[in-house]
mmCIF file of C-alpha atoms in Angstrom:
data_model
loop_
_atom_site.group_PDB
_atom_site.id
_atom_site.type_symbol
_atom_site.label_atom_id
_atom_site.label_comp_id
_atom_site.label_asym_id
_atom_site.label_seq_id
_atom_site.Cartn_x
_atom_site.Cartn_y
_atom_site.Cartn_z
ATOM 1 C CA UNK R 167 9.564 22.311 3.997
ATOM 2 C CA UNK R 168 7.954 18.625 4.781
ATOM 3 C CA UNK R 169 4.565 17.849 5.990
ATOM 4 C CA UNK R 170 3.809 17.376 9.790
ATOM 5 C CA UNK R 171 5.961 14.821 11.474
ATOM 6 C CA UNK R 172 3.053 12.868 11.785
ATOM 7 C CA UNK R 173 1.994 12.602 8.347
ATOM 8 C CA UNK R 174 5.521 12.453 6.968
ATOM 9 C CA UNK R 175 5.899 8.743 9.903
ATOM 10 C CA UNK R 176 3.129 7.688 7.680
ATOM 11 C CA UNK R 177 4.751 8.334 4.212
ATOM 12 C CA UNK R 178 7.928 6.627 5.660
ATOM 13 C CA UNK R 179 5.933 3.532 7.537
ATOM 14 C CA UNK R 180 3.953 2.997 3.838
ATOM 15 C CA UNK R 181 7.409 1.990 2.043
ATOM 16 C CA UNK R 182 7.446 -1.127 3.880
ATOM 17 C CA UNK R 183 4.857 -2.720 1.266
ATOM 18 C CA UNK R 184 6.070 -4.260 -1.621
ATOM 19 C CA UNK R 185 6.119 -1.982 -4.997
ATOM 20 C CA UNK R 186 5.685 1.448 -3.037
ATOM 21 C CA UNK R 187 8.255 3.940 -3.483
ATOM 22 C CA UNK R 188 7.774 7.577 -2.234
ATOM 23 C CA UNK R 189 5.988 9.082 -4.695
ATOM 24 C CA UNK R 190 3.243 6.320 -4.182
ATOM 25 C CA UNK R 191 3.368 6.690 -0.369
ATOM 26 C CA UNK R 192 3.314 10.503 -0.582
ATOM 27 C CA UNK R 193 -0.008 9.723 -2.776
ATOM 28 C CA UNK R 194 -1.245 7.051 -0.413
ATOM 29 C CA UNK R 195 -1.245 9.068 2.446
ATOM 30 C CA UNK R 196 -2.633 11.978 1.104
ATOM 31 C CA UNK R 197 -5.756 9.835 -0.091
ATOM 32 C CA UNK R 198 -5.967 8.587 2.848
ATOM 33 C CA UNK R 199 -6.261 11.918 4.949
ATOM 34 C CA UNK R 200 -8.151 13.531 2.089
ATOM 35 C CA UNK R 201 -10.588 10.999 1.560
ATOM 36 C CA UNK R 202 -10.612 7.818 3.401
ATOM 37 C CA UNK R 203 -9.727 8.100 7.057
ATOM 38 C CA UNK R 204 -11.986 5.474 7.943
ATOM 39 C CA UNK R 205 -10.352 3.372 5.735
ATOM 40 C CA UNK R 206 -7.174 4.043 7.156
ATOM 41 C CA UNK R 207 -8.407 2.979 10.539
ATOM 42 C CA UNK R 208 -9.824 -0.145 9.274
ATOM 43 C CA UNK R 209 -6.375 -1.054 7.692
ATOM 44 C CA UNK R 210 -4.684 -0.287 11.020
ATOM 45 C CA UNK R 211 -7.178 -2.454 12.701
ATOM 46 C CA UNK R 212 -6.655 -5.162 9.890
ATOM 47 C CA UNK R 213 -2.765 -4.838 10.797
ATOM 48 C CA UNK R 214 -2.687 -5.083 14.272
ATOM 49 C CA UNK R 215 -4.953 -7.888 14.132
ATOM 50 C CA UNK R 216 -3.218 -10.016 11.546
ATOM 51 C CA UNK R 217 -0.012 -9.744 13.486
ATOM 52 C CA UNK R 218 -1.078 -10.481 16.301
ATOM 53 C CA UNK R 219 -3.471 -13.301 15.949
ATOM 54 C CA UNK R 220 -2.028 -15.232 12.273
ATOM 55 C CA UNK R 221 0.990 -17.731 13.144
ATOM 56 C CA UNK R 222 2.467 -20.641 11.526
ATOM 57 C CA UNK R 223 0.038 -24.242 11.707
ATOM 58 C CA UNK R 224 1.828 -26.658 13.878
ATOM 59 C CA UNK R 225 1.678 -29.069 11.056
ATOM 60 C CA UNK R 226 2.119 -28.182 8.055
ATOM 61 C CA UNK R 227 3.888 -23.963 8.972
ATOM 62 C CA UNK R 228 1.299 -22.592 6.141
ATOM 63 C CA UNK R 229 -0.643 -19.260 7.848
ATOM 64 C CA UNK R 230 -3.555 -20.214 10.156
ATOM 65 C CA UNK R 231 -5.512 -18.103 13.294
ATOM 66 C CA UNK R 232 -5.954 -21.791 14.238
ATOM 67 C CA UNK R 233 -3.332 -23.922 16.314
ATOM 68 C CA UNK R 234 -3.399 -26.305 13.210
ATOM 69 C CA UNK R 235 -5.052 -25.363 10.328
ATOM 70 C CA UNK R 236 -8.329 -26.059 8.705
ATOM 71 C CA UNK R 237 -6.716 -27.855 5.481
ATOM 72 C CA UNK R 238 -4.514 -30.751 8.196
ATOM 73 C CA UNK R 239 -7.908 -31.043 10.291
ATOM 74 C CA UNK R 240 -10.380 -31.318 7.164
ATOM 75 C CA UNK R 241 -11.257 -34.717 7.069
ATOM 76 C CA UNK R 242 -12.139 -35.121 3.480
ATOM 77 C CA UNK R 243 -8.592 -34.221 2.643
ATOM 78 C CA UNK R 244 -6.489 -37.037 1.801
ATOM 79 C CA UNK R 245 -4.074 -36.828 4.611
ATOM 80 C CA UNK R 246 -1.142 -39.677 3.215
ATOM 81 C CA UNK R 247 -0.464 -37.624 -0.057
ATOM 82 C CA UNK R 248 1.174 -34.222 1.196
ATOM 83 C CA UNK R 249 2.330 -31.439 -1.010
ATOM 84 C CA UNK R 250 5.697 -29.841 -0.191
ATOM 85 C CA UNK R 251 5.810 -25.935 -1.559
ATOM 86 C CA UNK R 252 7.363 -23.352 -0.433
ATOM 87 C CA UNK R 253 5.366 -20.039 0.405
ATOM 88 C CA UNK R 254 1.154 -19.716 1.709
ATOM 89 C CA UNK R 255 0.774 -18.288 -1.776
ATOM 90 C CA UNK R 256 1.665 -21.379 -3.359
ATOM 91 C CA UNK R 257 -0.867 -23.200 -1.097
ATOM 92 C CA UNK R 258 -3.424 -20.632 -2.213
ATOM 93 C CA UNK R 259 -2.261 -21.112 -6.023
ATOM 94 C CA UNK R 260 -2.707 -24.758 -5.934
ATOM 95 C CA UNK R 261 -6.115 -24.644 -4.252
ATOM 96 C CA UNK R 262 -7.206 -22.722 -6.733
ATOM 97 C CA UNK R 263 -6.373 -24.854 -9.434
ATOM 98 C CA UNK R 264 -9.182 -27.255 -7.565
ATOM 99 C CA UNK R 265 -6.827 -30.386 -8.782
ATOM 100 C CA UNK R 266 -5.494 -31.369 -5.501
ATOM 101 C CA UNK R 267 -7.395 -32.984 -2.347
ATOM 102 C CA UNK R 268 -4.059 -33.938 -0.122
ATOM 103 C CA UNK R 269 -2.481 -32.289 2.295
ATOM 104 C CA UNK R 270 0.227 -29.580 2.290
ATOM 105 C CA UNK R 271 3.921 -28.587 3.697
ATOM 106 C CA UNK R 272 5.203 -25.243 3.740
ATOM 107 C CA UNK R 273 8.374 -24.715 4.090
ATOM 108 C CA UNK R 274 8.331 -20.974 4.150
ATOM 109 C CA UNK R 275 11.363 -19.962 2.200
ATOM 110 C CA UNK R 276 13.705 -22.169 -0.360
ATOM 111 C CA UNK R 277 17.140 -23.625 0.703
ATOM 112 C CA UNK R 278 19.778 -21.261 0.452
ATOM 113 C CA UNK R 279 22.982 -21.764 2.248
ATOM 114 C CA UNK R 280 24.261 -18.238 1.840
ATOM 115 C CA UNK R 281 21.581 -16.297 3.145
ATOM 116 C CA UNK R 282 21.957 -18.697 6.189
ATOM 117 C CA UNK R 283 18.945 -20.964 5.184
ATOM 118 C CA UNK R 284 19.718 -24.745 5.750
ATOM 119 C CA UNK R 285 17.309 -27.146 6.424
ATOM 120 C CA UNK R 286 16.084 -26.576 9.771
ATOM 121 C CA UNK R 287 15.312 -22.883 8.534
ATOM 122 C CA UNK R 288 12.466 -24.091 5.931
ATOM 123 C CA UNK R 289 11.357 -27.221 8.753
ATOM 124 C CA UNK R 290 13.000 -30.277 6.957
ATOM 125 C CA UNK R 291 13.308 -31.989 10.112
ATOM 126 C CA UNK R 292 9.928 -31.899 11.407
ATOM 127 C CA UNK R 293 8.656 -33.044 7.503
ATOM 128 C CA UNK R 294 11.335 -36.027 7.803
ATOM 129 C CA UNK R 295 9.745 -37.207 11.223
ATOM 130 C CA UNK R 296 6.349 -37.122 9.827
ATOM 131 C CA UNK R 297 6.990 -38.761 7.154
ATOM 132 C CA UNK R 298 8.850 -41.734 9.665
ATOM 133 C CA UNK R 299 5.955 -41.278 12.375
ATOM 134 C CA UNK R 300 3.069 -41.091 10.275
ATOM 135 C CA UNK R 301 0.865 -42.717 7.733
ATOM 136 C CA UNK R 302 2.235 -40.837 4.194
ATOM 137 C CA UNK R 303 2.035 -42.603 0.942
ATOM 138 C CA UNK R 304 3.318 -39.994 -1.133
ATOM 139 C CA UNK R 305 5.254 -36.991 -1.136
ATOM 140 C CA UNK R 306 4.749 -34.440 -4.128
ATOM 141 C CA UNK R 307 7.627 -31.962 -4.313
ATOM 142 C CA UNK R 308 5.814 -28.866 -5.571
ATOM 143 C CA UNK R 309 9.100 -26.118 -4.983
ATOM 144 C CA UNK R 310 9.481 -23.313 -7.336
ATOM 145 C CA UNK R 311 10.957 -23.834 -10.544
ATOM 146 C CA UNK R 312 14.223 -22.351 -10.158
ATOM 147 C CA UNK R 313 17.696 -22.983 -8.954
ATOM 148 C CA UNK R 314 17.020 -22.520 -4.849
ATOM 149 C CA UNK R 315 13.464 -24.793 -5.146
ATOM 150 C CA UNK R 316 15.384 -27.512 -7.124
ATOM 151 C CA UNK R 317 18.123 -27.618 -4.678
ATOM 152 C CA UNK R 318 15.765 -28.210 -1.897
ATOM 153 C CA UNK R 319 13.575 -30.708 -3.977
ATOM 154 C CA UNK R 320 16.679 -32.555 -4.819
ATOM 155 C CA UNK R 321 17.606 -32.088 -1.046
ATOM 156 C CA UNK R 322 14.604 -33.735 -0.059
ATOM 157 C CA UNK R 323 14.718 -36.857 -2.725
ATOM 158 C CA UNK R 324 18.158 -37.758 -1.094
ATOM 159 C CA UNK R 325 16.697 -36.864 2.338
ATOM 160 C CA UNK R 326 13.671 -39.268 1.906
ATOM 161 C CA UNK R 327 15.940 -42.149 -0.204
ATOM 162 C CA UNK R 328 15.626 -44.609 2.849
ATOM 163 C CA UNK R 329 12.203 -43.506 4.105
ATOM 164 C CA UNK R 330 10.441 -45.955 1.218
ATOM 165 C CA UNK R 331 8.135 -43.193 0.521
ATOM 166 C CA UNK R 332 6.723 -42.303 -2.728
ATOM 167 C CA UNK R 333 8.559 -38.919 -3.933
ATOM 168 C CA UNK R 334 6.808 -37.229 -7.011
ATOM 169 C CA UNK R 335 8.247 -33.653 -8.349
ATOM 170 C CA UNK R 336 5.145 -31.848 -10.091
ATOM 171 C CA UNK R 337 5.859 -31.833 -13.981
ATOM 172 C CA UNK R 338 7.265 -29.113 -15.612
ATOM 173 C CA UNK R 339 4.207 -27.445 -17.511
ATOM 174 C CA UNK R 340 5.522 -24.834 -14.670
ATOM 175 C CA UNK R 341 7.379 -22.031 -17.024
ATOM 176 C CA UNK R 342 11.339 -22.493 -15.764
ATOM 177 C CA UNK R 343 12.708 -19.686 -14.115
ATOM 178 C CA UNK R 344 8.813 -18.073 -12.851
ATOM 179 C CA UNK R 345 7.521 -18.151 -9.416
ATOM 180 C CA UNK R 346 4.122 -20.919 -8.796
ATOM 181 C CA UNK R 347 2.218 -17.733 -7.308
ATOM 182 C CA UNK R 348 1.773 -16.620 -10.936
ATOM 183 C CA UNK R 349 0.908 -19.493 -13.148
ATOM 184 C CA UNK R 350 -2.635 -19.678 -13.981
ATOM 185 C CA UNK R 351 -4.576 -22.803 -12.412
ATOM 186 C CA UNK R 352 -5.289 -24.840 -15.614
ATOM 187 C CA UNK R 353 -0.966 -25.009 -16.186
ATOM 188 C CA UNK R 354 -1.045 -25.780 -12.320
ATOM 189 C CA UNK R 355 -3.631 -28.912 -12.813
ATOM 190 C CA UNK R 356 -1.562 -30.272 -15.584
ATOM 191 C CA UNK R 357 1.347 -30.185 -13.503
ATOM 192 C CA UNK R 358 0.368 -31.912 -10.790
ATOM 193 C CA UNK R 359 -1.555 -34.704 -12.687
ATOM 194 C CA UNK R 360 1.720 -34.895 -14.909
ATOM 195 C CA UNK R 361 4.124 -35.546 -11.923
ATOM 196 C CA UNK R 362 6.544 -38.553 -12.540
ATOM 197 C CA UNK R 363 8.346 -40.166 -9.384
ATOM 198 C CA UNK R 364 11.477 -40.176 -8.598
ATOM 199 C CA UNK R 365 13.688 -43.055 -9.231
ATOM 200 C CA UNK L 150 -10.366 -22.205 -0.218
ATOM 201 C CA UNK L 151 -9.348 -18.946 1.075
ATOM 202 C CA UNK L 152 -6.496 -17.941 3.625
ATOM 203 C CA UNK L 153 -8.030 -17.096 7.331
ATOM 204 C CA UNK L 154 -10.107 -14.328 7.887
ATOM 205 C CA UNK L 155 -7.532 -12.234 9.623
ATOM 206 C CA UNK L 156 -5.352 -12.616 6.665
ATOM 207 C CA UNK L 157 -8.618 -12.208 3.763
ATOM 208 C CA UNK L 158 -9.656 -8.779 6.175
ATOM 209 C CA UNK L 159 -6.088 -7.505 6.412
ATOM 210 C CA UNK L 160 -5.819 -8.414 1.848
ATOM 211 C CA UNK L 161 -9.576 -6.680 1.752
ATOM 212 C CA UNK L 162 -8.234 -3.615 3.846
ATOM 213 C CA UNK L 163 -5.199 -2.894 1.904
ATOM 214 C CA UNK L 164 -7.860 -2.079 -1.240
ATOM 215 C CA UNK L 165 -8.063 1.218 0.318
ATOM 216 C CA UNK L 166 -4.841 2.270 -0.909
ATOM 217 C CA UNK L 167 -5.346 3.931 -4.173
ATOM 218 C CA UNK L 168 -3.466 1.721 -7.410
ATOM 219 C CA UNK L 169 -3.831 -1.338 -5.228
ATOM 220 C CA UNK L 170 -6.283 -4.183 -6.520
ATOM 221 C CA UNK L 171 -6.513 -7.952 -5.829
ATOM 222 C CA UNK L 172 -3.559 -9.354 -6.419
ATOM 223 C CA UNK L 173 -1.276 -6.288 -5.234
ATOM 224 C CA UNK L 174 -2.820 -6.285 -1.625
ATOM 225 C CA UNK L 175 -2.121 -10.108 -2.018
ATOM 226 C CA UNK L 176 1.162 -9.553 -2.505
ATOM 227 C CA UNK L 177 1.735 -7.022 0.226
ATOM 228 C CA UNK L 178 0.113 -9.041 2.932
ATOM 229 C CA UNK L 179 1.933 -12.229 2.110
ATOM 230 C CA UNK L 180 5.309 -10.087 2.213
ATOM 231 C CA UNK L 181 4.132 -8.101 5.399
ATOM 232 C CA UNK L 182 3.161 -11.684 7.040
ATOM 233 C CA UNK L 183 6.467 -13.880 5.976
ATOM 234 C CA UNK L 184 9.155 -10.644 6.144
ATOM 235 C CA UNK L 185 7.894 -7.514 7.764
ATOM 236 C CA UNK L 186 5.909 -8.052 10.648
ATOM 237 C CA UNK L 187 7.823 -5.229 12.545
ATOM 238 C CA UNK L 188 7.067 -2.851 9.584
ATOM 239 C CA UNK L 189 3.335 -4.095 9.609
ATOM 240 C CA UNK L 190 2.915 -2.954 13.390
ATOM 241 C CA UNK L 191 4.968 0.292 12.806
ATOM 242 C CA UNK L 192 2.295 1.139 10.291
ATOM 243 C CA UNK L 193 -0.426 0.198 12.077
ATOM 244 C CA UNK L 194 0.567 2.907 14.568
ATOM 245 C CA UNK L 195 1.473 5.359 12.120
ATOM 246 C CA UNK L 196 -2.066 5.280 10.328
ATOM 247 C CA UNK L 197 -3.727 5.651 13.789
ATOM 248 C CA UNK L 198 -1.235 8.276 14.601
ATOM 249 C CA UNK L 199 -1.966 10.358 11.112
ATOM 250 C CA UNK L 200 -5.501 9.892 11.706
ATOM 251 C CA UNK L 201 -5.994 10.870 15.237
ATOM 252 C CA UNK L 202 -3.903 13.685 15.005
ATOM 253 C CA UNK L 203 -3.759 15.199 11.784
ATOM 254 C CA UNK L 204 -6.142 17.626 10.939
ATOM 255 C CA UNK L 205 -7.017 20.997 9.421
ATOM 256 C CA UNK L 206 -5.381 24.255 10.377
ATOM 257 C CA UNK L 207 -7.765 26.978 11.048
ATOM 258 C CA UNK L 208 -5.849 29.540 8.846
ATOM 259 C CA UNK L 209 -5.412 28.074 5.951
ATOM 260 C CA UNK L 210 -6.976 24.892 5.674
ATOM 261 C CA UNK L 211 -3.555 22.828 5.068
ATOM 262 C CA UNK L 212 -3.478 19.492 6.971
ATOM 263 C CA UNK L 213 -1.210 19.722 10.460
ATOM 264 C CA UNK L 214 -0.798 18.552 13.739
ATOM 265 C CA UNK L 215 -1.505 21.980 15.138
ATOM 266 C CA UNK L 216 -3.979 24.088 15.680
ATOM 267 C CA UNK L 217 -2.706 26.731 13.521
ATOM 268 C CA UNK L 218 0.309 25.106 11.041
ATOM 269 C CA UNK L 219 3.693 26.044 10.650
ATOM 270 C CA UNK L 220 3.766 28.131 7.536
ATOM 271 C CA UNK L 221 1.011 30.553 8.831
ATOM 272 C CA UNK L 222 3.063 31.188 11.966
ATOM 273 C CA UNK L 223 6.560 32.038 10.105
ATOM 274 C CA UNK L 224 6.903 35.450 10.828
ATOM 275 C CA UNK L 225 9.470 34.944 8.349
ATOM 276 C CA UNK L 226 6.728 34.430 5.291
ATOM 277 C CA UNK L 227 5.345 37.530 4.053
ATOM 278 C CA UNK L 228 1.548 37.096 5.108
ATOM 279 C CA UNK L 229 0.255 39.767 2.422
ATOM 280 C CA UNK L 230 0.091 37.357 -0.427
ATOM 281 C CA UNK L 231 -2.051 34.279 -0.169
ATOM 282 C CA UNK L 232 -1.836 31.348 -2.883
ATOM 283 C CA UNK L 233 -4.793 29.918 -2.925
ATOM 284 C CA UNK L 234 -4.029 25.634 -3.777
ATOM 285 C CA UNK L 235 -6.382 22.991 -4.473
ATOM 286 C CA UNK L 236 -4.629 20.512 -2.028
ATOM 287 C CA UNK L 237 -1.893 19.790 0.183
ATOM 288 C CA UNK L 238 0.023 17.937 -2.075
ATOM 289 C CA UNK L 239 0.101 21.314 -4.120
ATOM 290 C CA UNK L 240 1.368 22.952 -1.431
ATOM 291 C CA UNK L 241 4.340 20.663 -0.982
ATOM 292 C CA UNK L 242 5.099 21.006 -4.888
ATOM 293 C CA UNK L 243 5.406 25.224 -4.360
ATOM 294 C CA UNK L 244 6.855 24.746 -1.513
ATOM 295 C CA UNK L 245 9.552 22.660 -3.083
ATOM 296 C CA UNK L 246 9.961 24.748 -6.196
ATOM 297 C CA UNK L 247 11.562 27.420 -3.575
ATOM 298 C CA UNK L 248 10.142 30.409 -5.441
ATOM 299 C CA UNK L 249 7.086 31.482 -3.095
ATOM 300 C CA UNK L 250 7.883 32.466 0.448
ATOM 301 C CA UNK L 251 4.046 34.071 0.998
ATOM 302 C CA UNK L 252 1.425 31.843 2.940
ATOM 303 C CA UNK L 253 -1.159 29.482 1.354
ATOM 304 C CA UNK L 254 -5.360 28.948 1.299
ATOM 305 C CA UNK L 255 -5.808 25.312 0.775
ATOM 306 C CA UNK L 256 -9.122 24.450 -0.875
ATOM 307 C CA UNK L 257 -9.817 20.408 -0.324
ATOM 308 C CA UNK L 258 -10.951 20.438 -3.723
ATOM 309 C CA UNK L 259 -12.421 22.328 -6.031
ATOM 310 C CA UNK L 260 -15.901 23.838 -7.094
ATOM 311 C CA UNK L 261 -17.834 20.742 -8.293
ATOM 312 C CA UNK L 262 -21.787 21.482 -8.376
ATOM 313 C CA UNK L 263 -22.609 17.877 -9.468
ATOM 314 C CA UNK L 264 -20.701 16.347 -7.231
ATOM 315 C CA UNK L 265 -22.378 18.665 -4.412
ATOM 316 C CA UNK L 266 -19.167 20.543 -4.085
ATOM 317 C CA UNK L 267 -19.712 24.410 -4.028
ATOM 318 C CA UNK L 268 -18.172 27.253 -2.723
ATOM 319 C CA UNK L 269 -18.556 26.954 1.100
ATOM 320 C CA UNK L 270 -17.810 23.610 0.796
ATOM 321 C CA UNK L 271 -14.353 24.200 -0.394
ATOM 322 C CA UNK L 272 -14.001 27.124 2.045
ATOM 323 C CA UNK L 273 -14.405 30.180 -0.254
ATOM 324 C CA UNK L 274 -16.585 31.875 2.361
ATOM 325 C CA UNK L 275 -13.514 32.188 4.828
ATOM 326 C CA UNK L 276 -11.341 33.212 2.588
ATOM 327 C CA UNK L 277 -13.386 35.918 1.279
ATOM 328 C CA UNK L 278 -13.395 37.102 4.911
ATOM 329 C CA UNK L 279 -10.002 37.265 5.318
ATOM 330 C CA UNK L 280 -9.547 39.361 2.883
ATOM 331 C CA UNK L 281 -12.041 41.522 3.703
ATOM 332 C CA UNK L 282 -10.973 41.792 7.125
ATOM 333 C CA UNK L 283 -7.315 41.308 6.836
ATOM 334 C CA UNK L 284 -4.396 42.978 4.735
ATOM 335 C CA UNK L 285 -4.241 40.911 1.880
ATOM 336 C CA UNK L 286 -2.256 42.687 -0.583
ATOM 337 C CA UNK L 287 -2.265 39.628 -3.067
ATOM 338 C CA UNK L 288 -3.921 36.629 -3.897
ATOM 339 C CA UNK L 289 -2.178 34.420 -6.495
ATOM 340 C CA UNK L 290 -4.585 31.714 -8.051
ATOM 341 C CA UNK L 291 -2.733 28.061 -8.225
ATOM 342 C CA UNK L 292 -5.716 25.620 -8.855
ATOM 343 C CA UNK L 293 -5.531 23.089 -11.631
ATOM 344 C CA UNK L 294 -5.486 24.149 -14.836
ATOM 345 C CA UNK L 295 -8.537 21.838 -15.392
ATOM 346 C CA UNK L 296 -11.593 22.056 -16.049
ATOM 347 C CA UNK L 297 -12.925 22.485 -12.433
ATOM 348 C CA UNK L 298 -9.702 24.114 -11.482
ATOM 349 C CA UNK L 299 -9.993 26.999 -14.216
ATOM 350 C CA UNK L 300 -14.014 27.334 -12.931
ATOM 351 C CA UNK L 301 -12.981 27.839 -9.077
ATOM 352 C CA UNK L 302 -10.260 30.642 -10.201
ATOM 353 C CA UNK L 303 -12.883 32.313 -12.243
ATOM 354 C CA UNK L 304 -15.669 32.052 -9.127
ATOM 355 C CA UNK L 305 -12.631 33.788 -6.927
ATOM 356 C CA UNK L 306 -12.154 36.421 -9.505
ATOM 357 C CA UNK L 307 -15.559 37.151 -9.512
ATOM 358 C CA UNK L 308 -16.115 36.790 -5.995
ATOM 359 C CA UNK L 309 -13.295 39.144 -4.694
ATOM 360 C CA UNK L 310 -13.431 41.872 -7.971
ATOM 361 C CA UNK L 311 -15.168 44.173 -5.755
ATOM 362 C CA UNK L 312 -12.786 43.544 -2.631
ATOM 363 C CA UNK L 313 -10.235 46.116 -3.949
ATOM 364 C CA UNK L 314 -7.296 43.135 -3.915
ATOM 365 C CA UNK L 315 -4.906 42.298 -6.673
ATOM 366 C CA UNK L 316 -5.705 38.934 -7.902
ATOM 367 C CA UNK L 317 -3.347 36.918 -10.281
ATOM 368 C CA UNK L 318 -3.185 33.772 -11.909
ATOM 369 C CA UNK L 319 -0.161 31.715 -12.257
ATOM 370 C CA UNK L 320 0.578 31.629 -15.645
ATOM 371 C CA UNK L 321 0.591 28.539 -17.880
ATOM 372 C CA UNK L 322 3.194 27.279 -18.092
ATOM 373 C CA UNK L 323 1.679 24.559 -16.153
ATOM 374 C CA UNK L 324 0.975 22.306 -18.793
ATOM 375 C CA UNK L 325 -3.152 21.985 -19.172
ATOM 376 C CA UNK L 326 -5.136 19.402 -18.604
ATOM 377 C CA UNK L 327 -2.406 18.116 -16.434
ATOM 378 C CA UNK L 328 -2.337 17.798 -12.377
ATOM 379 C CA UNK L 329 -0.361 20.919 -10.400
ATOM 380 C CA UNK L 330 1.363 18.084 -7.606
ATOM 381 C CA UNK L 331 3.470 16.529 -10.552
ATOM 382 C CA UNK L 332 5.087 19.211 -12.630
ATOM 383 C CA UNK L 333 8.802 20.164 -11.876
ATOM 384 C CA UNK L 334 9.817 22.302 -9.715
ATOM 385 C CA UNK L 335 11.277 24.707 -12.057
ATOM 386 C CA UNK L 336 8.077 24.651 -14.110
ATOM 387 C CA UNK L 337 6.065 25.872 -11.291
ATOM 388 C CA UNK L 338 8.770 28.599 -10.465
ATOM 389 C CA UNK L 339 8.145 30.293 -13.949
ATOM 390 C CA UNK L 340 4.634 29.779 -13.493
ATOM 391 C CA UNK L 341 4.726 31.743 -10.116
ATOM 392 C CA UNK L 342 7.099 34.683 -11.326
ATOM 393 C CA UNK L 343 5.202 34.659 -14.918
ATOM 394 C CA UNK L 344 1.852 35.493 -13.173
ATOM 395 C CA UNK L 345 -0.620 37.929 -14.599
ATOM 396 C CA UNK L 346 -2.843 40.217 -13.205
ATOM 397 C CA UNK L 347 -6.353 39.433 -13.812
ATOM 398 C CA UNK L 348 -8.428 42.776 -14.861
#
């Protein structure tokens, strides 16, 4: 015997998030029935709407509602200095860490030839031509710490060799091997104020 | 800085999920966002679906998509004995066990004065009416053995002593203090056949 096909969709449609096997789901949805249909709604509400309205900025690919984001149109950011990382959470991380008033690039995803991911996948192209086109004075390379985010920070020094831009890679207070979402801000601050460029 | 406010209402949202704080519903919308949009949508729909359409059944009180559910309409279940459960989930764990094939009286709870919870909330009115008025041969107690679980059996007992029906408690083998919906399956099968008679 199973529940109602209905609540049983739900159980199954739960195991999409991160971390939630069926036991949790099975939970979930009965405390949400039990005691928090309204909640429920508002989450399928919250779904839908994220969806539908959140898309990649036209400038720098992080999350926005906007066309380009409020971070590439705030004018008191310093719009020559833009930080390369590779996931919205790392945008989020850094800001945090209040150390950082430039702009940002996000590639969405690391380079990694076997799952099909070259350069075009994470937007290398469209960072090269800005950084020919436009006004940038520095590049900080802020990719995760392990073997997929130095290959595309080492892809990018070689990329940018010619370009006579500035190419910093943040320093390595950044624990080797962990992911920038989950280093605290201070180690985040020291790292960026401890980059060294690359010769 | 924070993300946009479709993203900060979709992390706020996923808060209703019980074991899911800050940085979890983080996580999951960051993952749902940059992997799973398809999955996001399909449960969108299925947490409208669950809501709009599951509800109580009039029998029994067990969550369904009908008006009267499936186990009350088996011909094939022997509709003498009730087993009166604190919530669906408990249901689901007897059901699993394979050891029961009689029908079920789901509470929503249990009796809980301070909380405001007494016995019509948690439906002990209808029940008592059904087995005045219908032939109930049995009614097998499976709340909690908790606190508030051991207090509802006790009200039942009390409640139905004059009604001429055999009542009986699982027996306790359930281990106490603990919650019915995650024992074993065999556990609760020796807790169904061990069952005493209350006098």
């Amino acid at each position: 015997m199973n529940f109602s096909p209905a609540i049983e969709e739900l159980i199954e449609a739960l195991r999409c998030l991160p971390g939630v096997g069926p036991k949790s789901a099975h939970r979930m949805t009965l405390h949400l029935l039990e005691r928090d249909r309204e909640g429920a709604q508002g989450l399928a509400a919250a779904l839908s709407q994220a969806v539908n309205k959140v898309d990649h900025c036209r400038r720098c690919r992080n999350f926005t509602e906007l066309d380009i984001c409020e971070i590439c149109t705030d004018p008191r950011r310093d719009a020559t200095t833009i930080c390369v990382v590779e996931t919205p959470a790392d945008v989020l991380a850094i800001e945090m860490s209040g150390s950082y008033k430039g702009i940002y690039y996000v590639l969405m995803g690391h380079l990694s030839p076997i799952d099909g991911i070259g350069p075009q996948e994470i937007g290398l192209d469209l960072l090269h031509q800005r950084v020919v086109n436009e006004n940038v004075c520095e590049l900080i390379l802020a990719t995760n710490p392990t073997v997929e985010g130095e290959a595309t920070a080492y892809y990018l020094i070689d990329l940018l060799q010619e370009e006579g831009v500035k190419v910093s890679r943040i320093a390595h207070g950044v624990p080797l091997g962990g992911e920038l979402e989950y280093v605290d801000g201070s180690t985040l601050a020291h790292a960026i104020s401890g980059r060294r460029e690359v010769d």
